[in-house]
Coordinates of C-alpha atoms in Angstrom, one line a residue:
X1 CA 108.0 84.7 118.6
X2 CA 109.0 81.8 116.2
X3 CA 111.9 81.1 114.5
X4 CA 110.3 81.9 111.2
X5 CA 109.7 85.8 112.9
X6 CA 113.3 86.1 114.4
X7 CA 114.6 85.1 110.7
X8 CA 112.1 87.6 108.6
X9 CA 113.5 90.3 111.3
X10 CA 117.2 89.4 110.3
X11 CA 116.9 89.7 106.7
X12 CA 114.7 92.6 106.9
X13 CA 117.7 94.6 108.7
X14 CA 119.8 92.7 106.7
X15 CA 118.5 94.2 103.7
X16 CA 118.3 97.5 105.1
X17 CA 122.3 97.4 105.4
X18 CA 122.7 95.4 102.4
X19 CA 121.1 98.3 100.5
X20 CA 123.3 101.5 102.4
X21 CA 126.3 99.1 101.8
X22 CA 125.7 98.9 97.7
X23 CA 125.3 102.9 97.8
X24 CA 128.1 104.1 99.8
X25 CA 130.6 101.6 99.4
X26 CA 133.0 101.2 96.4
X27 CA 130.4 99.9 94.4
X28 CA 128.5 103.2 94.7
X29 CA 125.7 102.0 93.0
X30 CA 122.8 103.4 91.8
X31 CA 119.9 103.8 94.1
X32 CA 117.4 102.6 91.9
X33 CA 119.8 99.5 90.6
X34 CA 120.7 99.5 94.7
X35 CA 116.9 99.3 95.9
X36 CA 115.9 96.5 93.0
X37 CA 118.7 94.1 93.8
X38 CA 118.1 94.6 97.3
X39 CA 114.7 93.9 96.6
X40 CA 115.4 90.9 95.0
X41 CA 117.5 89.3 97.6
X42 CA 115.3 90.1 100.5
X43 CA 112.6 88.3 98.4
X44 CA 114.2 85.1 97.4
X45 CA 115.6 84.8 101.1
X46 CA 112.4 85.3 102.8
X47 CA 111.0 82.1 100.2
X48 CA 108.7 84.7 98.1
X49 CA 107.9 82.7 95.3
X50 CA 109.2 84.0 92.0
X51 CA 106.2 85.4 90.5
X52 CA 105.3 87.1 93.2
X53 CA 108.0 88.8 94.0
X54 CA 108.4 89.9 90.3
X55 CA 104.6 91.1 91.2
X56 CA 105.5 93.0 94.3
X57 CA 108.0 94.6 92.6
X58 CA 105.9 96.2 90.1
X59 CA 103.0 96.6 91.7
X60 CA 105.3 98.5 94.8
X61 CA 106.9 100.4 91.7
X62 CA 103.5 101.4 90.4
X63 CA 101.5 101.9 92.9
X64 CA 104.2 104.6 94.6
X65 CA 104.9 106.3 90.5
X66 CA 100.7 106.3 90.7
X67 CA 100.5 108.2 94.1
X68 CA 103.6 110.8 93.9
X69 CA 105.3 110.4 90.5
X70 CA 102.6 112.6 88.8
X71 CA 101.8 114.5 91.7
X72 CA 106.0 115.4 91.4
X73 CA 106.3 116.1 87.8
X74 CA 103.4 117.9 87.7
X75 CA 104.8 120.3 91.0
X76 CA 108.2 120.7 88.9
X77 CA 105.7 122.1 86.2
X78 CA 104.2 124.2 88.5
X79 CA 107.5 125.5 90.5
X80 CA 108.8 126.0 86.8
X81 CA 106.0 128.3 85.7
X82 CA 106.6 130.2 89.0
X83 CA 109.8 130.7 88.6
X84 CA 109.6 131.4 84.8
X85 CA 107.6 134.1 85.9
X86 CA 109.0 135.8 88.8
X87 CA 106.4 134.8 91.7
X88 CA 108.6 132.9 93.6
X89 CA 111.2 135.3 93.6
X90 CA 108.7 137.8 94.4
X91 CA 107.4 135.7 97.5
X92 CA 111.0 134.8 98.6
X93 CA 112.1 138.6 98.4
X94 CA 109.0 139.7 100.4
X95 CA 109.9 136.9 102.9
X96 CA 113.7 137.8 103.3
X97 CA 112.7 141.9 103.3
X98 CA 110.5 141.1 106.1
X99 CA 111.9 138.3 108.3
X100 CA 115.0 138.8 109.6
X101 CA 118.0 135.9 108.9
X102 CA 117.1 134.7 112.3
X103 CA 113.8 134.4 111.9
X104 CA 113.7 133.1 108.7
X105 CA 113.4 129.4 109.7
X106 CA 110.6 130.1 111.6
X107 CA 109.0 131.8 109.0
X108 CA 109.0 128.9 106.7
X109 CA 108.3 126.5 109.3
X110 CA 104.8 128.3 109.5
X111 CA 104.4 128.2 106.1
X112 CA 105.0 124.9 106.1
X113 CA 102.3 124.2 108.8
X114 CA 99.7 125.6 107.0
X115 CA 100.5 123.8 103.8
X116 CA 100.9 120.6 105.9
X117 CA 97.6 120.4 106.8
X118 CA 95.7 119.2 104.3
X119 CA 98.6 117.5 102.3
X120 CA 100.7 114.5 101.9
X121 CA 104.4 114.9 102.9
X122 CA 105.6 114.1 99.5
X123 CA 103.2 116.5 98.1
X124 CA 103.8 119.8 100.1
X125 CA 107.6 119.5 99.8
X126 CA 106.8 119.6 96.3
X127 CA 104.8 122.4 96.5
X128 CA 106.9 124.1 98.7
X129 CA 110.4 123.6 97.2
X130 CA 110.1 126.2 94.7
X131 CA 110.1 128.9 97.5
X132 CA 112.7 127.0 99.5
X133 CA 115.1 127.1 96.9
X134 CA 114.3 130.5 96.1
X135 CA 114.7 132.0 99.6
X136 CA 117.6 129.6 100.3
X137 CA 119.3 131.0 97.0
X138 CA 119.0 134.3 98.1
X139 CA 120.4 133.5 101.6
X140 CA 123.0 132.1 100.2
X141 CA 124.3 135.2 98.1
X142 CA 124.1 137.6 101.2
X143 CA 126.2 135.0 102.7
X144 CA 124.8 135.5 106.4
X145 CA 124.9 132.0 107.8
X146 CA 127.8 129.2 107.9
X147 CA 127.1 126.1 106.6
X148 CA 124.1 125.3 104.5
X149 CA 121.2 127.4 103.6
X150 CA 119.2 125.1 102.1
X151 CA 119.5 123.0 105.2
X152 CA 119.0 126.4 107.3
X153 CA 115.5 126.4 105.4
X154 CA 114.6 123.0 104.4
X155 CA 115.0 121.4 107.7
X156 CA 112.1 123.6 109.3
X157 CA 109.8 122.7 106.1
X158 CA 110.7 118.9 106.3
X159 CA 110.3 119.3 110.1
X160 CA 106.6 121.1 109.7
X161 CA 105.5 118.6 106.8
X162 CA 106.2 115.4 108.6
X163 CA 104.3 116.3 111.9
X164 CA 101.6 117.0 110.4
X165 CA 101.7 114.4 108.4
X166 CA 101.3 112.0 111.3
X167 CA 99.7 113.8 113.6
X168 CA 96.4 115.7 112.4
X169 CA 93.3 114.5 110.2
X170 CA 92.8 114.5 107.9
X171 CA 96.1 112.4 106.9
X172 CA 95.1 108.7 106.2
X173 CA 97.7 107.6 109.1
X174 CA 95.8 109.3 111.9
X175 CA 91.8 108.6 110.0
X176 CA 93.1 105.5 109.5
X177 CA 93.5 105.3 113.0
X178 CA 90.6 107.0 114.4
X179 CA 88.0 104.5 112.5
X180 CA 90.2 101.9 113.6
X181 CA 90.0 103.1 117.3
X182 CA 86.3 104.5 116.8
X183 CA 87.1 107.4 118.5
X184 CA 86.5 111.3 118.0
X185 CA 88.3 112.9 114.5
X186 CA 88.1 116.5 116.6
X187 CA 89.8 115.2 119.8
X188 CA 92.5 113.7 117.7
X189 CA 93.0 117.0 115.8
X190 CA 93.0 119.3 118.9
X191 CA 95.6 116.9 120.3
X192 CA 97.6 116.5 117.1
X193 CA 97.9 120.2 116.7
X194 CA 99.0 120.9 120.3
X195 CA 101.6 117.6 120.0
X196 CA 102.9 119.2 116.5
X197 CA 103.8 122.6 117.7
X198 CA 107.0 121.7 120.2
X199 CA 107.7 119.0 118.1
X200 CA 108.0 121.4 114.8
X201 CA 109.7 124.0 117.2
X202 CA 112.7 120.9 118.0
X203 CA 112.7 118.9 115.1
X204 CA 112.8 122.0 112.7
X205 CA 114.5 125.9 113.5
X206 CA 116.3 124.6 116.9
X207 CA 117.8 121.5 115.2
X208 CA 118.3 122.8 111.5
X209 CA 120.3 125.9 113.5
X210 CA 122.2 123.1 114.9
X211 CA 123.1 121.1 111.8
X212 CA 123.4 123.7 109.3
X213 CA 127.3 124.6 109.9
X214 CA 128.3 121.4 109.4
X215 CA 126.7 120.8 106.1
X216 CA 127.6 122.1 102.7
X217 CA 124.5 120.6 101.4
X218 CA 123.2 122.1 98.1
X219 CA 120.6 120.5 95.2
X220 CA 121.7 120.0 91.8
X221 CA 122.2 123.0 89.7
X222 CA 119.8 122.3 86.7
X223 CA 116.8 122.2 89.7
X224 CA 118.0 124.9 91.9
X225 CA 117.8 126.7 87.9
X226 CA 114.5 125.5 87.2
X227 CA 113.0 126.4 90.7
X228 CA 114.7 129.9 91.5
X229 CA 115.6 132.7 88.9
X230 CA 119.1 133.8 89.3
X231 CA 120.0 137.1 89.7
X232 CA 122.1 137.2 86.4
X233 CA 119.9 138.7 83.5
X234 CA 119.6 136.2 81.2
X235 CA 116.9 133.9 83.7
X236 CA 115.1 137.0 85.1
X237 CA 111.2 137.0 84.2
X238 CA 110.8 139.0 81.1
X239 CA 107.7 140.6 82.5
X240 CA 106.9 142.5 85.7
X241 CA 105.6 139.6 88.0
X242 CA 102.4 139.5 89.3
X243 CA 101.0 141.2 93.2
X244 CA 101.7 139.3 96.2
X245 CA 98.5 138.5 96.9
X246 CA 97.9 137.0 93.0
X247 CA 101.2 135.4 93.5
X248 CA 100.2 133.4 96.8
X249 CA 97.0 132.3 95.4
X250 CA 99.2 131.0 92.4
X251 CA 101.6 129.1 94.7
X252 CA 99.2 127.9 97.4
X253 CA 96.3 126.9 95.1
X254 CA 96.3 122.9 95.1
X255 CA 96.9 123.7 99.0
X256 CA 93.8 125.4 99.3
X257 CA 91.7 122.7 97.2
X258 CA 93.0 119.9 99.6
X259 CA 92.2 122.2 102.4
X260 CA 88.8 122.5 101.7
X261 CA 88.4 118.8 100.9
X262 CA 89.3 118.6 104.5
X263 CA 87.1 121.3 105.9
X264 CA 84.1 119.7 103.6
X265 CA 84.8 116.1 105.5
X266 CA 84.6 117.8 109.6
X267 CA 81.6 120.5 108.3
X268 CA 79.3 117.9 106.2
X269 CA 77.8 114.5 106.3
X270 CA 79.8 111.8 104.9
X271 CA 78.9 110.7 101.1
X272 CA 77.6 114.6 100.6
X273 CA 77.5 116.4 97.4
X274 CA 80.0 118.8 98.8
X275 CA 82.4 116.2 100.4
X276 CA 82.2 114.2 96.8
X277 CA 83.2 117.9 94.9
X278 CA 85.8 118.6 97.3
X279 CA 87.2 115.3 97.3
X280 CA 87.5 115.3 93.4
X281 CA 89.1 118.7 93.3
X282 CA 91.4 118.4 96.6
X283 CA 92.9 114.8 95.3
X284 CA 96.3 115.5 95.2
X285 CA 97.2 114.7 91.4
X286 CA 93.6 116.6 90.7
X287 CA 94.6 119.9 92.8
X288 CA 98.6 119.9 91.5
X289 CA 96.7 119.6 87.6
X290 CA 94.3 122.5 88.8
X291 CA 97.1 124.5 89.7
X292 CA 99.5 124.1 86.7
X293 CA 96.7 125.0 84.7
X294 CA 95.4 128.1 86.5
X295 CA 99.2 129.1 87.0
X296 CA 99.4 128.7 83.0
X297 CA 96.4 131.3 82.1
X298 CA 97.1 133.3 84.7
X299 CA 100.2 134.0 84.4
X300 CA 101.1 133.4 80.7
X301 CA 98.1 132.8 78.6
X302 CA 96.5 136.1 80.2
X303 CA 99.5 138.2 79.9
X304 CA 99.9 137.4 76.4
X305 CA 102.9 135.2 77.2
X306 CA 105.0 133.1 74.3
X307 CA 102.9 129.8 74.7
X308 CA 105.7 127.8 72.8
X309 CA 108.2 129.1 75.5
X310 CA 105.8 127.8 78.2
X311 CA 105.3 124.2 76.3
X312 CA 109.3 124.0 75.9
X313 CA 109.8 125.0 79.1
X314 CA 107.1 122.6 81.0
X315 CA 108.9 119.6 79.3
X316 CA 112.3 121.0 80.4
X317 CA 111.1 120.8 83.8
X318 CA 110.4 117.1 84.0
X319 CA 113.9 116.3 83.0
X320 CA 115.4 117.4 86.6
X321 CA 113.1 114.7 88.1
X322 CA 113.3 111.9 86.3
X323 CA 115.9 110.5 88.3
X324 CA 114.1 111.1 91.4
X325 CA 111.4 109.3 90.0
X326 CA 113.0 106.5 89.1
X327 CA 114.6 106.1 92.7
X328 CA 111.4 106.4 94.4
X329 CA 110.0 103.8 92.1
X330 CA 112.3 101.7 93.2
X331 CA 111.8 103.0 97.2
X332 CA 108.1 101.3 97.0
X333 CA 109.6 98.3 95.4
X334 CA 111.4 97.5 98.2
X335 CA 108.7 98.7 100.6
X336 CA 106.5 96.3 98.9
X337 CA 108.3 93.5 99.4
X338 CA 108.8 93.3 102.9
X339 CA 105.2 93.8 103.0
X340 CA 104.5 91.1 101.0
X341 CA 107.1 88.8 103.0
X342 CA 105.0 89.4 106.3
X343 CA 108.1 91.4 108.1
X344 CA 105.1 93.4 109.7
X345 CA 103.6 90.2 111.1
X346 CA 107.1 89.2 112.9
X347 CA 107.2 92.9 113.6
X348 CA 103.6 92.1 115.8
X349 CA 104.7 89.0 117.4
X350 CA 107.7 90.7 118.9
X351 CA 105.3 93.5 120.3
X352 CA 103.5 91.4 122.4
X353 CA 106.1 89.7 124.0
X354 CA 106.3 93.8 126.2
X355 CA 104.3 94.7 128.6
X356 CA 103.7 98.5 128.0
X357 CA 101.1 101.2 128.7
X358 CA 98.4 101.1 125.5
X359 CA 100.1 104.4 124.7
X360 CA 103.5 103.3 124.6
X361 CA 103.1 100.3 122.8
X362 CA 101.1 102.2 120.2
X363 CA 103.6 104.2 119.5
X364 CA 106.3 101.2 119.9
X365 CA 104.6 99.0 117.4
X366 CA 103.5 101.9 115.1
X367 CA 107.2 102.3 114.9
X368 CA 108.5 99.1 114.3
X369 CA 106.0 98.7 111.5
X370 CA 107.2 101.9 110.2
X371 CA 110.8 101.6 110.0
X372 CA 110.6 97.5 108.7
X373 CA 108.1 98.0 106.1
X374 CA 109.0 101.5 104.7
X375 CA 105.5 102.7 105.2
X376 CA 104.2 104.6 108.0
X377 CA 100.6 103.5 106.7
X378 CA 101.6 99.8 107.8
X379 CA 102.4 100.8 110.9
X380 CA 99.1 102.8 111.5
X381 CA 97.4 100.0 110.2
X382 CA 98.6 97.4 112.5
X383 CA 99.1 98.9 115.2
X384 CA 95.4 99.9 115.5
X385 CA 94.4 96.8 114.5
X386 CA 96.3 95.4 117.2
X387 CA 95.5 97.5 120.1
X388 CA 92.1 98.3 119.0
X389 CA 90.1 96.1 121.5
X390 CA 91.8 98.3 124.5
X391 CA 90.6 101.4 122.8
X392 CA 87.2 100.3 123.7
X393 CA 87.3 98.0 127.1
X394 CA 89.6 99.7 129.2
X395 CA 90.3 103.7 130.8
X396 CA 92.0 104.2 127.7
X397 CA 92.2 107.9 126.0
X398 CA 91.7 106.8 122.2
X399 CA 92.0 110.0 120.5
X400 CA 95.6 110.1 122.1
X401 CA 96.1 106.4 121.8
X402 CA 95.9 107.2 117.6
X403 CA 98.1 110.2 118.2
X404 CA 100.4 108.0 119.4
X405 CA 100.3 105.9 117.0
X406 CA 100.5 108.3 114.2
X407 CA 103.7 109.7 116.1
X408 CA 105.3 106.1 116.4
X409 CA 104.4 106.0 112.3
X410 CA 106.9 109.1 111.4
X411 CA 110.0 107.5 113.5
X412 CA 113.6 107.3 111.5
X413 CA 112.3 107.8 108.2
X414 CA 115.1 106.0 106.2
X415 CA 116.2 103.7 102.9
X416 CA 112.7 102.1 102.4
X417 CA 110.9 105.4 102.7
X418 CA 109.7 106.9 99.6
X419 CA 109.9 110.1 101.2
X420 CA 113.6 110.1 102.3
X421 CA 114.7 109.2 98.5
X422 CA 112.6 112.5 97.5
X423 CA 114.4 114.6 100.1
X424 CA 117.9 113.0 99.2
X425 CA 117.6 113.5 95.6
X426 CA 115.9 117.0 95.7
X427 CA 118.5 118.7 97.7
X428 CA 121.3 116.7 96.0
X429 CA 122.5 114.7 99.7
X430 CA 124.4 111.5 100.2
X431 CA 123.1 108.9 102.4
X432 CA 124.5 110.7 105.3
X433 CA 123.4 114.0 105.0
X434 CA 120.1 112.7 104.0
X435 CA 120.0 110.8 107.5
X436 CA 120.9 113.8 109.0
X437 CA 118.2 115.6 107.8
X438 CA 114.9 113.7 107.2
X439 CA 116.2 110.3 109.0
X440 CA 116.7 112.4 112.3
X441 CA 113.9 115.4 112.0
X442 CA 111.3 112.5 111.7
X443 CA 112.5 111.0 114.8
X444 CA 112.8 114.2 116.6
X445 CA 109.6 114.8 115.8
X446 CA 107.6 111.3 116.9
X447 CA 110.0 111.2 120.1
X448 CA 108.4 115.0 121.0
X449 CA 104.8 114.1 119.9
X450 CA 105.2 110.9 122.0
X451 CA 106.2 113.2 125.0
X452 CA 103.2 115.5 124.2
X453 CA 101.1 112.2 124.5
X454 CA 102.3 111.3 128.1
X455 CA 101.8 114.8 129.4
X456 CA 98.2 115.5 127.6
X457 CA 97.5 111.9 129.4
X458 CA 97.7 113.6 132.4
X459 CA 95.0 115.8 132.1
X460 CA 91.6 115.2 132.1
X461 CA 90.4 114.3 128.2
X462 CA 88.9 115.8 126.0
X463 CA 86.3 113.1 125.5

């Protein structure tokens, strides 16, 4: 370690309280004006030149608006149309008449793990919020629980999402892993699935229960309006809504595309025909524009639905979101600059100076990549660079040593994460609340999935 690494370390966590302090304090300024002055400073004290921090600004900006700001605005069009329609409020009734309040949690949580595996974290809370809200709403009115009940069943859906996030292929964390490793994408699966199950069971029903009567958590109106029909006339779908099964289809349809992108890559060769169509269709922003448009003729244009009602109401539903957008903007601003200013370099040099079992220094450095950089894929990246030559010379279990790395990845999801802005802002939290929720879940969850690790290590592998 140099003194050059010791000081990048400092102003890193420097800026990471810097930008808490600007939001919660007195100031209370906003997170996007927060996260680009933050940005700012941390560049200029780590020597970025000018221009290129202006350039890793924008480019962090960009690039994170490229890869979920049109994935998000077109899921608010989708969980608009939905609810427009009635199928949400048809799935959440069918969900509530058969689970009981109990149960409910779990129930979601399984949903959520299905969804989960073939998409992005950001992506499947998009996907999914429209039901959350919608069976949270109705929760709420039968007034069962204490506390929250959009934490009661959000926290099992965030929980869900982020394990499988960084636990099973085909995520890029854990392929990115596995090629770095050259080790076996089945292994890794079977072992990411078994990790994710306790760690979803923890980090999502048994801790939400925990949490939920001490919050009074609930999103802004104008979304919780656009994502679940109220019970009051006037918002009630004018027609009858559509069958369950036409309804889960509806829903569930840019899940199933990415699915079978994901089946296509285990069942064919690589660079097939059906690995190329698959891939196209089962891209996120391809699969969420698939489904807004199948949504629209099937449940408007083929019911002989107003189509100037639909076009008002798909540009009502980007309004909601244009402040979350803007704040994750500004999340992969500041996560591009501490890439840029080689924080995840010092972060390496500090690894090395422990002496751990391949395992747990996977998962250590994985993590301290994670949390520094505000990208789990930096963490992945470096980690199995870095520990890549054990993989291969020693009695080292690699499809475990990239499940641990993809567990290390998910720990204390916070400021710098694009992900906990989108969780903040969609269920209307303060910093707190939001630390509470996503901040704590995500560490619950790689803690657990590191503990699955050590055990599985004890039995004979797979490979």
């Amino acid at each position: 370690m140099s003194y050059s690494d010791w000081q990048l370390l400092a102003i890193a966590l420097g800026g990471v309280l810097f930008l808490v302090a600007l939001i919660v304090s007195r100031v209370r300024l906003h997170p996007l004006l927060a996260l680009m002055v933050t940005s700012v400073v941390v560049g200029l004290l780590t020597g970025m030149p000018q221009e290129a921090l202006v350039k890793s600004i924008t480019a962090g900006a960009g690039n994170t608006l490229g890869a979920v700001g049109i994935v998000v605005a077109l899921g608010a069009m989708l969980g608009k149309i939905l609810a427009d329609t009635g199928v949400t409020e048809g799935i959440s009734n069918t969900i509530i008449r058969k689970t009981s309040t109990r149960m409910l949690p779990w129930a979601m949580a399984g949903v959520a793990f299905v969804v989960g595996i073939p998409m992005f974290f950001e992506v499947g809370l998009v996907v999914l919020l429209p039901l959350v809200f919608s069976v949270a709403r109705k929760l709420e009115e039968t007034a069962s629980i204490r506390g929250s009940a959009y934490v009661y069943i959000g926290v099992p859906v965030i929980a869900a999402l982020a394990a499988m996030h960084g636990m099973v292929p085909p995520h890029p964390g854990p392929l990115t892993a596995i090629a770095a490793l050259n080790t076996s994408i089945g292994a890794t699966m079977l072992y990411g699935f078994i990790a994710a199950v306790p760690a979803i069971v923890l980090g999502g029903p048994i801790y939400g229960a925990l949490i939920t009567p001490r919050m009074g958590v609930k999103p802004d109106q104008a979304l919780i309006d656009q994502f679940a029909v109220t019970s009051a006339g006037n918002d009630a779908p004018a027609s009858t809504p559509p069958g369950l099964g036409l309804s889960l289809l509806t829903a569930l349809l840019p899940a199933f595309l990415m699915l079978f992108h994901a089946i296509a890559e285990l069942v064919f060769p690589e660079g097939s025909r059906a690995v190329q169509i698959t891939g196209f269709l089962g891209s996120p922003a391809i699969a969420m524009l698939i489904g807004v448009l199948f949504a629209a003729w099937i449940l408007v244009y083929a019911r002989r639905g107003d189509s100037e009602k639909l076009r008002n109401s798909l540009s009502a539903s980007v309004k909601p979101i244009a402040n979350v957008l803007l704040i994750i903007a500004g999340g992969g601003a500041f996560q591009h600059v501490l890439t840029d200013a080689k924080v995840g370099d010092a972060i390496v040099h500090l690894s090395q100076q422990f002496s751990l079992s391949p395992l747990l220094l996977g998962w250590f450095i994985a993590m301290l990549l994670s949390v520094s950089t505000g990208s789990a894929t930096v963490g992945i990246v470096g980690a199995a660079g870095l520990l890549a030559p054990l993989a291969g010379a020693g009695p080292v279990n690699a499809p475990l040593l990239a499940l641990a790395i993809g567990c290390g990845s998910l720990f204390f999801n916070y400021a710098n994460h694009a992900g906990f802005w989108l969780v903040k802002e969609s269920f209307g939290m303060s910093m707190g609340e939001a630390t509470m929720t996503i901040s704590v879940i995500q560490s619950i969850v790689s803690v657990i999935g590191l503990v699955m690790v050590l055990l599985m290590n004890l039995l004979p592998p797979l490979i």
